[in-house]
Coordinates of C-alpha atoms in Angstrom, one line a residue:
X1 CA 11.2 -1.1 -67.7
X2 CA 14.1 1.4 -68.1
X3 CA 11.8 4.1 -69.2
X4 CA 9.5 3.3 -66.2
X5 CA 12.6 3.6 -63.9
X6 CA 13.5 6.9 -65.5
X7 CA 10.0 8.4 -65.1
X8 CA 9.9 7.2 -61.5
X9 CA 13.4 8.8 -60.9
X10 CA 12.3 12.1 -62.4
X11 CA 9.1 12.2 -60.4
X12 CA 10.8 11.3 -57.1
X13 CA 13.6 13.9 -57.7
X14 CA 11.2 16.7 -58.6
X15 CA 9.1 16.0 -55.5
X16 CA 12.2 16.2 -53.3
X17 CA 13.3 19.5 -54.9
X18 CA 9.9 21.0 -54.5
X19 CA 9.8 19.9 -50.9
X20 CA 13.2 21.5 -50.1
X21 CA 12.2 24.7 -51.9
X22 CA 8.8 24.9 -50.1
X23 CA 10.4 24.4 -46.7
X24 CA 13.4 26.6 -47.4
X25 CA 15.9 23.9 -46.3
X26 CA 19.3 23.4 -47.7
X27 CA 19.4 20.8 -50.5
X28 CA 21.9 17.9 -50.7
X29 CA 24.7 18.4 -53.2
X30 CA 23.2 16.0 -55.7
X31 CA 19.8 17.7 -55.7
X32 CA 21.4 21.1 -55.9
X33 CA 23.3 20.0 -59.0
X34 CA 20.1 18.8 -60.6
X35 CA 18.2 21.9 -59.7
X36 CA 20.8 24.3 -61.2
X37 CA 20.9 22.2 -64.4
X38 CA 17.1 22.5 -64.8
X39 CA 17.3 26.2 -64.0
X40 CA 19.8 26.6 -66.8
X41 CA 17.7 24.5 -69.2
X42 CA 20.2 21.7 -69.2
X43 CA 19.4 18.0 -68.9
X44 CA 20.9 16.7 -65.6
X45 CA 23.3 13.8 -66.3
X46 CA 21.5 11.9 -63.5
X47 CA 18.5 11.7 -65.9
X48 CA 20.4 10.4 -68.9
X49 CA 23.5 8.6 -67.8
X50 CA 25.6 10.7 -70.3
X51 CA 26.2 14.3 -71.3
X52 CA 23.3 15.7 -73.4
X53 CA 24.2 18.8 -75.4
X54 CA 20.7 19.7 -76.5
X55 CA 18.3 22.0 -74.6
X56 CA 16.1 20.6 -71.8
X57 CA 12.9 21.3 -73.8
X58 CA 14.0 19.2 -76.7
X59 CA 15.0 16.3 -74.4
X60 CA 11.5 16.4 -72.8
X61 CA 9.8 16.4 -76.2
X62 CA 11.9 13.5 -77.4
X63 CA 11.4 11.5 -74.2
X64 CA 7.6 11.9 -74.5
X65 CA 7.7 10.7 -78.1
X66 CA 9.8 7.7 -77.2
X67 CA 7.5 6.7 -74.4
X68 CA 4.5 7.1 -76.7
X69 CA 6.2 5.0 -79.3
X70 CA 6.9 2.2 -76.9
X71 CA 3.3 2.2 -75.6
X72 CA 1.9 2.1 -79.2
X73 CA 4.3 -0.8 -80.0
X74 CA 3.0 -2.7 -77.0
X75 CA -0.6 -2.1 -77.9
X76 CA -0.2 -2.9 -81.7
X77 CA 2.1 -5.9 -81.3
X78 CA 3.3 -5.8 -84.9
X79 CA 4.6 -2.5 -86.4
X80 CA 5.8 -1.6 -89.9
X81 CA 9.2 -0.2 -88.8
X82 CA 11.3 0.2 -85.7
X83 CA 12.3 3.6 -84.4
X84 CA 15.8 2.7 -83.4
X85 CA 16.6 6.0 -81.6
X86 CA 13.7 5.3 -79.2
X87 CA 15.5 2.3 -77.8
X88 CA 18.0 2.7 -74.9
X89 CA 20.0 -0.4 -76.1
X90 CA 19.4 -0.8 -79.8
X91 CA 21.6 -3.9 -80.0
X92 CA 18.8 -5.8 -78.1
X93 CA 16.5 -5.3 -81.1
X94 CA 19.0 -7.0 -83.4
X95 CA 19.5 -9.9 -81.0
X96 CA 15.8 -10.3 -80.8
X97 CA 15.4 -10.3 -84.6
X98 CA 18.1 -13.0 -84.9
X99 CA 16.3 -15.1 -82.3
X100 CA 13.0 -14.6 -84.1
X101 CA 14.3 -15.5 -87.5
X102 CA 16.2 -18.5 -86.1
X103 CA 13.0 -19.9 -84.7
X104 CA 11.0 -19.0 -87.8
X105 CA 13.3 -20.7 -90.2
X106 CA 14.6 -23.4 -87.8
X107 CA 18.2 -22.2 -88.0
X108 CA 20.6 -21.8 -85.1
X109 CA 21.5 -18.3 -84.2
X110 CA 25.2 -19.0 -84.9
X111 CA 24.4 -19.7 -88.5
X112 CA 22.4 -16.5 -89.1
X113 CA 23.4 -12.9 -89.5
X114 CA 21.4 -9.7 -90.4
X115 CA 21.9 -8.0 -93.7
X116 CA 21.2 -4.2 -93.8
X117 CA 20.4 -2.3 -97.0
X118 CA 19.1 1.2 -97.9
X119 CA 15.6 1.4 -99.4
X120 CA 13.8 3.9 -101.4
X121 CA 11.3 4.6 -98.6
X122 CA 11.6 8.1 -97.1
X123 CA 9.0 7.4 -94.4
X124 CA 7.5 4.4 -92.7
X125 CA 4.1 5.3 -94.0
X126 CA 5.2 4.5 -97.5
X127 CA 5.4 0.8 -96.7
X128 CA 2.2 -0.7 -98.1
X129 CA 3.1 -4.4 -98.3
X130 CA 4.1 -6.7 -95.4
X131 CA 7.1 -9.0 -95.9
X132 CA 7.6 -11.5 -93.0
X133 CA 11.3 -11.8 -93.9
X134 CA 12.1 -8.0 -93.9
X135 CA 12.1 -5.5 -91.0
X136 CA 12.8 -1.8 -91.2
X137 CA 14.4 0.8 -89.1
X138 CA 13.8 4.5 -89.6
X139 CA 14.7 8.0 -88.5
X140 CA 18.4 7.4 -88.8
X141 CA 21.0 10.1 -89.6
X142 CA 24.4 10.2 -91.2
X143 CA 27.1 12.6 -90.1
X144 CA 29.2 14.5 -92.8
X145 CA 27.4 12.9 -95.7
X146 CA 24.1 11.9 -97.2
X147 CA 22.4 9.1 -99.2
X148 CA 21.2 9.8 -102.7
X149 CA 18.0 7.7 -103.3
X150 CA 18.1 8.3 -107.0
X151 CA 21.6 6.9 -107.5
X152 CA 21.5 4.5 -104.6
X153 CA 24.9 5.8 -103.4
X154 CA 26.5 7.8 -100.7
X155 CA 27.2 11.4 -101.6
X156 CA 28.9 14.5 -100.2
X157 CA 27.1 17.6 -99.1
X158 CA 26.7 20.3 -101.8
X159 CA 27.5 23.9 -101.1
X160 CA 23.7 24.5 -101.0
X161 CA 23.3 21.8 -98.4
X162 CA 26.1 23.3 -96.2
X163 CA 24.5 26.7 -96.4
X164 CA 21.4 25.3 -94.6
X165 CA 23.2 23.9 -91.5
X166 CA 22.9 25.9 -88.3
X167 CA 25.1 23.6 -86.1
X168 CA 28.8 22.6 -86.4
X169 CA 27.8 18.9 -86.8
X170 CA 26.5 18.4 -90.4
X171 CA 24.1 15.5 -90.7
X172 CA 21.4 14.3 -93.0
X173 CA 18.4 12.0 -92.6
X174 CA 18.7 8.6 -94.2
X175 CA 15.9 6.6 -96.0
X176 CA 14.5 3.5 -94.3
X177 CA 17.0 0.7 -93.8
X178 CA 15.8 -2.9 -94.4
X179 CA 16.9 -5.8 -92.2
X180 CA 16.8 -9.3 -93.6
X181 CA 18.2 -12.6 -92.3
X182 CA 20.8 -14.5 -94.2
X183 CA 22.7 -17.7 -93.4
X184 CA 25.6 -16.6 -95.6
X185 CA 28.0 -15.3 -92.9
X186 CA 30.6 -14.4 -95.5
X187 CA 28.2 -11.9 -97.0
X188 CA 29.3 -9.5 -94.3
X189 CA 32.7 -9.0 -95.8
X190 CA 31.2 -7.6 -99.0
X191 CA 29.4 -4.8 -97.2
X192 CA 30.4 -1.4 -95.8
X193 CA 30.8 -1.6 -92.0
X194 CA 29.8 1.6 -90.2
X195 CA 29.3 2.3 -86.5
X196 CA 25.9 3.5 -85.4
X197 CA 25.8 5.7 -82.3
X198 CA 22.9 6.4 -79.9
X199 CA 23.8 10.0 -79.6
X200 CA 25.9 12.7 -81.4
X201 CA 28.7 12.2 -78.8
X202 CA 31.4 10.1 -80.4
X203 CA 32.2 6.9 -78.7
X204 CA 35.9 7.8 -78.3
X205 CA 35.1 11.0 -76.3
X206 CA 35.8 10.7 -72.6
X207 CA 32.2 11.6 -71.6
X208 CA 30.9 8.5 -69.9
X209 CA 31.5 6.3 -73.0
X210 CA 30.2 3.2 -71.3
X211 CA 26.7 4.6 -71.3
X212 CA 26.7 5.3 -75.1
X213 CA 25.1 2.3 -76.9
X214 CA 26.1 1.7 -80.5
X215 CA 25.9 -1.0 -83.2
X216 CA 27.7 -1.8 -86.4
X217 CA 25.7 -2.0 -89.6
X218 CA 27.1 -3.8 -92.6
X219 CA 25.4 -2.2 -95.6
X220 CA 25.4 -4.0 -98.9
X221 CA 27.6 -2.7 -101.7
X222 CA 25.8 -2.3 -105.0

């Protein structure tokens, strides 16, 4: 419904802007702000709820992919993996998984937790067998580091890696992460807790932090 609301808002706003331009009338301040942002290939904050530092074209392409993903998910019902970045509030997915597993295994939600672990899968298409106890999330990135599938460990960027970066924020794509339910709440303390942000904007930056959704993964230590 949030994507439907966003699409409706974009459509209504563009119709209003076109109407003012065609009639040659003076735009209200909020429409003028949106108009100049679009003219400068910037994403209006009114469309995102937070500051987006990438070009407008990239935002439109990503938005289209997200909408297509949600539609395919609704049609398919069951999918191999979840594209976490397509969700506006990813924490809702984890809450839903907890509720699903609690009903499936007849456990109360309070006695269950989710365990996250790196896998050897680089792409969701590599998943060939279905495991009802395991879910996957994909297309995740790590800032200032990478995950070595061969050693199953976190690693620093090599000079060769750093020479390929074209932006100041260095990040790498992670393999698929598995999600499994466990009733051992204490298992969380043996993992590595790391925040997961919805955008490259850090949660502590004063750029509408309330609109930036994030979650905390507790990855198992090997």
